[in-house]
Amino acid sequence: MMYDDVFRRAVEQLHAEKRYRVFADLERRAGDFPRATWHAPEGPREVVVWCSNDYLGMGQHPDVLAALTETANRVGAGAGGTRNIAGTNHPLVLLENELADLHGKEAGLVFSSGYVSNEASISTIARLLPDCLILSDALNHASMIAGMRGAGCARKVFRHNDLSDLERLLKEAGRERAKLVAFESVYSMDGDVAPIGAICDLAEEYGAMTYLDEVHAVGMYGPRGAGIAERDGVMHRLDVIEGTLAKAFGVIGGYVAASRPIIDAIRSYAPGFIFTTAMPPAIAAAARASVAHLKASQSERERHQRQTMQTKLALAARGLPVMPSETHIVPVLVGCPEKAKAATDLLLAEHGVYIQPINYPTVPRGTERLRISPSPFHDDALIRELAQALDAVWAKLDLPRRVEVQAAE
Ligand SMILES: *Cc1c(COP(=O)(O)O)cnc(C)c1O
């Protein structure tokens, strides 16, 4: 067997479908966010990044960098092993306490990433519940789906944010059966928000456990940045809240917050937690500094919302097809993978604007888009330049100006 040929053909398939992914060679610059150096084939150039998930620019915050470097110099670079072997470095204990407090839960548990936290927690919870039925929102993230597959139990998908479809499935399962309702607060490709309180009402009525992914909301919503559930005053009603330290908190790592028995069970049974080296202490300290800062400070959240609104208005004023979004995500529809790629190539080469196209399978075919994420550091002048650049590219490529989504997937 010519093994290499198999892999070559698999990649050719992606080229044929125009969704082969290319990663730009970028270098972020601390203190100069959202500007970065693009290591272009012709040499380095300055660009403005418009699609970062470092939503608030906390990755360059002086408190975060100070905690990182001070702890690394004091404690060293690595954790020295799994927690079973090396124990828990004290900065990680403090981080988990900070996260439990953030979400008003008894305990928190940190993982290598948000992906791992979903995969490990959902699979472990659902495996421990006898004859568990998972009820999953149709647009749940790949990491949640990986956890459901790993659980090996029954799973039913309810239509995205559709309460009556969820109720139908809950009713069908009956009150007695163990049920886990798994969903997100902010869905990051469309920027829409789940009716968390109403989902909790149903879960209560039918005796289901709730698992909420707040990855795209922690740091950004609620009076202390605990997410949409905090903003809506329903945080205490959720059994498990999952988040990342890598997006608005600007560092790396994932976590769950829940009651002590739930956390103790995940800690004790999840292979994705047990058999991997713990988060480095300097990273834990940096993440804790970021969480602590955003608990107390409103200015980042306020300016973030303002600059997002300014961006939506500026693009709409130029007749660009901004898709409706209730949150900080500004999706602009292209509707074709080839054109989305051509548009982003032009933006980078001619305008120094870096935006990555979003293609299938991240979004349904026919809804390929540019996903723009303004931060508090994208000032009004940058927003004007972005609107001009997009307008020019839309004209040059003759792209559609109306939001007409035909995809049905
Ligand atoms: C990014 C993301 C994750 C994974 O978080 P990481 O920390 O990047 O691994 C989980 N859930 C959702 C909804 C995400 O968008």
XYZ file of C-alpha atoms and ligand atoms in Angstrom:
424
model
C 0.000 0.000 0.000
C 1.257 3.473 -0.917
C 0.380 5.110 2.372
C 1.382 8.646 1.375
C -0.976 8.499 -1.631
C -3.931 7.930 0.673
C -3.177 11.120 2.571
C -2.395 13.063 -0.581
C -5.780 12.107 -2.051
C -7.567 13.055 1.165
C -6.040 16.522 0.978
C -6.729 16.821 -2.780
C -10.380 16.266 -1.952
C -10.306 19.413 0.190
C -8.635 21.370 -2.608
C -11.347 20.178 -5.014
C -14.027 21.424 -2.615
C -12.179 24.738 -2.241
C -11.944 24.335 1.499
C -8.284 23.483 1.928
C -7.117 25.520 4.906
C -4.038 27.720 4.902
C -2.705 29.164 8.154
C -1.216 32.643 7.889
C 2.236 33.089 9.438
C 1.457 35.837 11.956
C 3.235 37.273 14.962
C 1.104 39.034 17.568
C 2.689 42.024 19.274
C 2.104 42.500 22.980
C 1.128 46.094 23.719
C 0.107 46.697 20.113
C -3.045 44.550 19.804
C -4.807 44.118 17.327
C -1.773 44.794 15.138
C 0.442 41.882 14.162
C 3.333 41.148 11.852
C 2.438 39.006 8.855
C 5.398 36.996 7.617
C 4.334 37.190 3.980
C 6.224 35.322 1.242
C 7.711 38.701 0.193
C 8.747 39.594 3.736
C 7.223 40.897 6.993
C 4.281 43.368 6.895
C 2.062 44.982 9.485
C -1.580 43.866 9.488
C -4.648 44.453 11.653
C -6.220 41.283 13.028
C -10.041 41.335 12.880
C -10.909 37.773 13.809
C -9.140 37.092 17.082
C -10.837 35.158 19.868
C -8.692 37.139 22.315
C -11.901 39.181 22.416
C -10.821 41.716 25.011
C -7.092 41.825 24.298
C -6.382 40.290 27.726
C -3.526 38.295 26.176
C -1.408 41.441 26.412
C -2.779 42.858 29.685
C 0.043 44.026 32.000
C -1.433 42.164 35.037
C -1.593 38.936 33.035
C 1.965 39.245 31.703
C 3.292 40.185 35.140
C 1.669 37.118 36.740
C 2.996 34.921 33.946
C 6.609 36.040 34.148
C 6.767 36.410 37.923
C 5.398 32.892 38.439
C 7.615 31.336 35.757
C 10.694 32.891 37.302
C 9.663 31.716 40.767
C 8.238 28.263 40.007
C 9.691 27.280 36.626
C 8.185 26.436 33.261
C 6.359 23.127 33.518
C 4.001 21.460 35.994
C 6.235 18.428 36.457
C 3.612 15.792 35.799
C -0.004 14.767 35.982
C -1.749 15.918 39.139
C -1.846 12.358 40.372
C 1.954 12.212 40.228
C 3.096 15.776 40.807
C 0.288 17.065 43.010
C -1.373 20.359 42.154
C 0.850 23.410 41.868
C -0.487 26.057 44.213
C -1.292 28.634 41.462
C -3.635 26.086 39.891
C -5.441 25.570 43.227
C -5.957 29.338 43.390
C -7.212 29.425 39.787
C -9.783 26.685 40.427
C -11.024 28.529 43.520
C -11.291 31.722 41.466
C -13.347 29.925 38.802
C -15.675 28.261 41.325
C -16.284 31.690 42.846
C -16.806 33.279 39.418
C -19.661 30.902 38.649
C -21.041 30.621 42.191
C -20.354 26.877 42.314
C -18.756 24.703 44.997
C -15.774 23.669 42.883
C -13.895 24.160 39.627
C -11.662 21.841 37.614
C -9.100 22.960 35.030
C -8.119 21.035 31.876
C -5.542 21.522 29.105
C -8.114 23.260 26.908
C -11.795 24.013 26.514
C -11.990 21.211 23.976
C -10.620 18.719 26.481
C -12.868 20.028 29.266
C -15.997 19.375 27.157
C -14.822 16.045 25.838
C -13.736 14.747 29.256
C -16.604 16.155 31.328
C -19.543 15.288 29.085
C -18.285 11.766 28.412
C -17.665 11.137 32.122
C -20.943 12.604 33.386
C -23.022 10.747 30.806
C -21.135 7.496 31.352
C -21.697 7.625 35.117
C -25.427 8.339 34.796
C -27.264 5.027 34.331
C -28.914 4.679 30.886
C -28.327 8.373 30.231
C -29.995 10.149 27.336
C -28.148 13.238 26.108
C -30.245 15.990 24.560
C -27.973 18.100 22.406
C -28.553 21.396 20.604
C -28.100 20.963 16.842
C -25.325 23.560 16.705
C -23.226 22.316 19.602
C -19.450 22.576 19.254
C -17.324 19.673 17.993
C -15.774 19.207 21.455
C -19.193 18.604 23.032
C -20.078 16.122 20.307
C -16.774 14.325 20.924
C -17.758 14.024 24.595
C -21.182 12.616 23.687
C -19.635 10.040 21.357
C -17.173 9.101 24.087
C -20.012 8.569 26.541
C -21.371 5.753 24.409
C -24.947 6.467 25.491
C -28.077 7.471 23.593
C -28.186 10.981 22.156
C -30.949 12.999 20.548
C -30.504 16.332 18.835
C -33.021 19.140 19.299
C -33.440 21.927 16.755
C -31.182 24.875 17.512
C -32.514 26.929 20.457
C -35.949 25.335 19.919
C -37.737 24.934 23.262
C -40.725 23.007 21.924
C -38.483 20.482 20.189
C -36.490 20.058 23.404
C -39.698 19.619 25.407
C -40.950 16.989 22.960
C -37.766 14.939 23.503
C -37.862 15.413 27.288
C -41.472 14.282 27.406
C -40.711 11.270 25.227
C -37.907 10.194 27.570
C -40.081 10.528 30.666
C -39.295 12.009 34.060
C -37.581 8.908 35.445
C -34.808 8.429 32.887
C -31.446 10.179 33.491
C -31.141 13.048 31.005
C -28.385 15.561 30.264
C -29.292 18.713 28.319
C -26.114 20.033 26.667
C -26.039 23.460 25.023
C -24.065 26.694 24.572
C -24.883 30.237 25.641
C -23.391 32.228 22.737
C -23.172 30.319 19.456
C -20.041 31.761 17.992
C -20.659 31.477 14.252
C -24.039 33.263 14.194
C -23.645 35.195 17.435
C -27.069 34.192 18.750
C -27.898 33.337 22.360
C -29.678 30.399 24.018
C -32.827 30.941 26.130
C -30.981 29.623 29.191
C -33.681 30.340 31.779
C -36.398 28.669 29.710
C -34.170 25.634 29.104
C -33.621 25.406 32.888
C -37.423 25.583 33.388
C -37.865 22.570 31.105
C -34.947 20.691 32.664
C -36.487 21.223 36.080
C -39.943 20.193 34.975
C -38.715 16.954 33.393
C -35.913 16.190 35.847
C -32.905 16.693 33.546
C -29.356 17.767 34.360
C -28.004 20.835 32.521
C -24.547 21.371 30.979
C -23.813 24.820 29.543
C -20.800 25.770 27.382
C -20.121 29.485 28.060
C -16.848 29.529 26.115
C -17.781 32.560 24.006
C -19.306 34.485 26.907
C -17.017 34.160 29.922
C -15.201 37.403 30.605
C -17.608 39.304 28.360
C -21.120 39.169 29.801
C -22.554 39.515 33.288
C -21.553 41.980 36.022
C -18.481 39.907 36.937
C -17.853 38.413 33.502
C -19.216 34.960 34.375
C -21.213 34.797 31.135
C -24.754 34.983 29.798
C -26.159 32.840 32.624
C -24.881 35.419 35.089
C -26.260 38.291 32.985
C -29.650 36.570 32.894
C -29.591 35.814 36.636
C -29.870 32.047 36.123
C -26.328 30.854 36.842
C -27.386 29.026 40.025
C -29.863 26.914 38.057
C -27.245 25.196 35.896
C -25.618 21.973 37.033
C -22.381 22.376 35.070
C -20.875 25.470 33.479
C -17.949 25.002 31.112
C -15.611 27.741 29.951
C -12.257 28.483 28.368
C -9.307 30.506 29.582
C -8.154 30.932 25.972
C -10.689 33.343 24.476
C -11.746 36.453 26.434
C -9.367 35.534 29.253
C -6.558 35.571 26.679
C -4.420 32.652 27.905
C -5.003 28.865 27.469
C -6.891 26.080 29.227
C -10.485 25.034 29.883
C -12.584 24.312 32.937
C -15.871 23.203 34.446
C -17.548 24.575 37.549
C -20.196 22.557 39.401
C -21.152 20.973 42.722
C -18.429 19.183 44.669
C -19.727 15.654 43.909
C -19.818 16.308 40.161
C -16.324 17.816 40.102
C -14.913 15.070 42.305
C -16.347 12.415 39.980
C -14.913 14.038 36.832
C -11.550 14.466 38.568
C -11.601 10.800 39.543
C -12.946 9.182 36.366
C -12.107 11.300 33.283
C -9.084 9.939 31.359
C -8.709 13.331 29.618
C -8.094 14.846 33.025
C -6.128 12.066 34.723
C -3.619 10.944 32.110
C -2.166 14.261 31.012
C 0.278 16.725 32.527
C -1.270 19.558 34.507
C -1.426 23.179 33.340
C 1.918 24.963 33.985
C 1.796 27.152 37.114
C 2.733 30.351 35.268
C -0.185 29.828 32.887
C -2.508 29.207 35.835
C -1.342 32.427 37.488
C -1.770 34.392 34.247
C -5.283 33.020 33.730
C -6.198 33.790 37.331
C -4.969 37.376 36.953
C -7.162 37.755 33.873
C -10.268 36.278 35.536
C -9.721 38.401 38.654
C -9.258 41.569 36.583
C -12.408 41.011 34.552
C -14.436 40.186 37.672
C -13.855 43.696 38.933
C -13.479 45.789 35.785
C -16.403 46.783 33.547
C -14.499 49.025 31.130
C -13.340 46.245 28.781
C -16.867 44.819 28.515
C -18.441 48.232 27.940
C -15.977 49.278 25.269
C -16.168 45.852 23.637
C -19.942 46.220 23.216
C -19.557 49.773 21.934
C -16.918 48.907 19.321
C -18.956 45.903 18.188
C -21.999 48.104 17.656
C -19.885 50.688 15.805
C -18.557 47.940 13.526
C -22.025 46.568 12.734
C -23.279 50.074 11.943
C -20.260 50.981 9.794
C -20.547 47.823 7.696
C -24.316 48.113 7.316
C -23.937 51.746 6.244
C -21.777 50.533 3.337
C -24.426 48.004 2.307
C -22.409 44.995 3.385
C -24.338 41.792 4.247
C -23.945 41.733 8.023
C -25.831 38.710 9.356
C -28.096 39.367 12.346
C -26.213 38.792 15.619
C -27.209 39.614 19.187
C -23.650 39.547 20.437
C -20.058 40.565 19.846
C -19.739 38.387 16.726
C -20.114 40.213 13.392
C -20.668 37.618 10.651
C -20.576 38.887 7.056
C -22.111 36.521 4.528
C -20.288 35.456 1.350
C -22.070 32.172 0.604
C -19.305 30.468 -1.395
C -16.021 28.972 -0.147
C -13.977 30.082 -3.155
C -15.158 33.681 -2.929
C -14.728 33.772 0.837
C -11.117 32.726 0.352
C -10.606 35.224 -2.494
C -12.077 38.027 -0.360
C -9.847 37.323 2.622
C -6.756 36.970 0.384
C -7.498 40.403 -1.101
C -8.162 41.961 2.304
C -4.784 40.779 3.513
C -2.732 41.527 0.400
C -4.249 44.899 -0.526
C -5.584 46.269 2.745
C -3.503 44.699 5.519
C -6.697 43.329 7.077
C -6.504 39.801 8.447
C -9.792 37.871 8.598
C -9.988 34.101 8.237
C -12.843 32.733 6.054
C -15.240 30.366 7.817
C -16.164 27.352 5.723
C -17.975 24.038 5.949
C -18.009 22.030 8.225
C -17.716 24.874 10.754
C -20.804 26.445 9.123
C -23.331 24.903 6.667
C -22.403 24.964 2.975
C -23.778 28.054 1.254
C -23.320 30.151 4.397
C -19.551 30.621 4.127
C -18.727 33.894 5.785
C -16.207 36.248 7.250
C -16.470 36.216 11.035
C -15.355 39.545 12.431
C -14.663 40.003 16.131
C -14.034 43.606 17.149
C -12.271 44.199 20.469
C -11.995 47.206 22.786
C -8.723 47.941 20.959
C -10.287 48.286 17.510
C -10.824 52.051 17.616
C -13.181 54.081 15.429
C -10.443 54.830 12.868
C -9.684 51.114 12.442
C -13.409 50.417 12.066
C -13.665 53.043 9.292
C -10.677 51.475 7.519
C -12.230 48.012 7.818
C -15.525 49.184 6.315
C -13.677 50.850 3.422
C -11.568 47.759 2.779
C -14.560 45.413 2.794
C -16.519 47.743 0.528
C -13.637 47.806 -1.984
C -13.246 44.018 -1.932
C -17.010 43.490 -2.279
C -16.993 45.773 -5.341
C -13.930 44.184 -6.901
C -15.224 40.617 -6.532
C -18.846 41.582 -7.178
C -20.013 39.859 -3.990
C -23.675 39.784 -2.883
C -24.808 42.646 -0.659
C -27.909 40.996 0.790
C -28.218 38.360 3.467
C -30.020 35.495 1.777
C -29.194 32.209 3.374
C -30.310 29.212 1.336
C -28.421 26.469 3.098
C -30.470 23.906 4.934
C -28.176 21.630 6.897
C -13.324 27.285 21.118
C -14.452 26.477 21.680
C -14.219 25.443 22.582
C -12.836 24.952 22.870
O -12.134 25.816 23.680
P -10.538 25.834 23.596
O -10.107 26.382 24.874
O -10.172 26.660 22.401
O -10.110 24.394 23.393
C -15.292 24.844 23.203
N -16.566 25.218 22.925
C -16.826 26.180 22.025
C -18.237 26.547 21.764
C -15.788 26.827 21.360
O -16.060 27.746 20.438
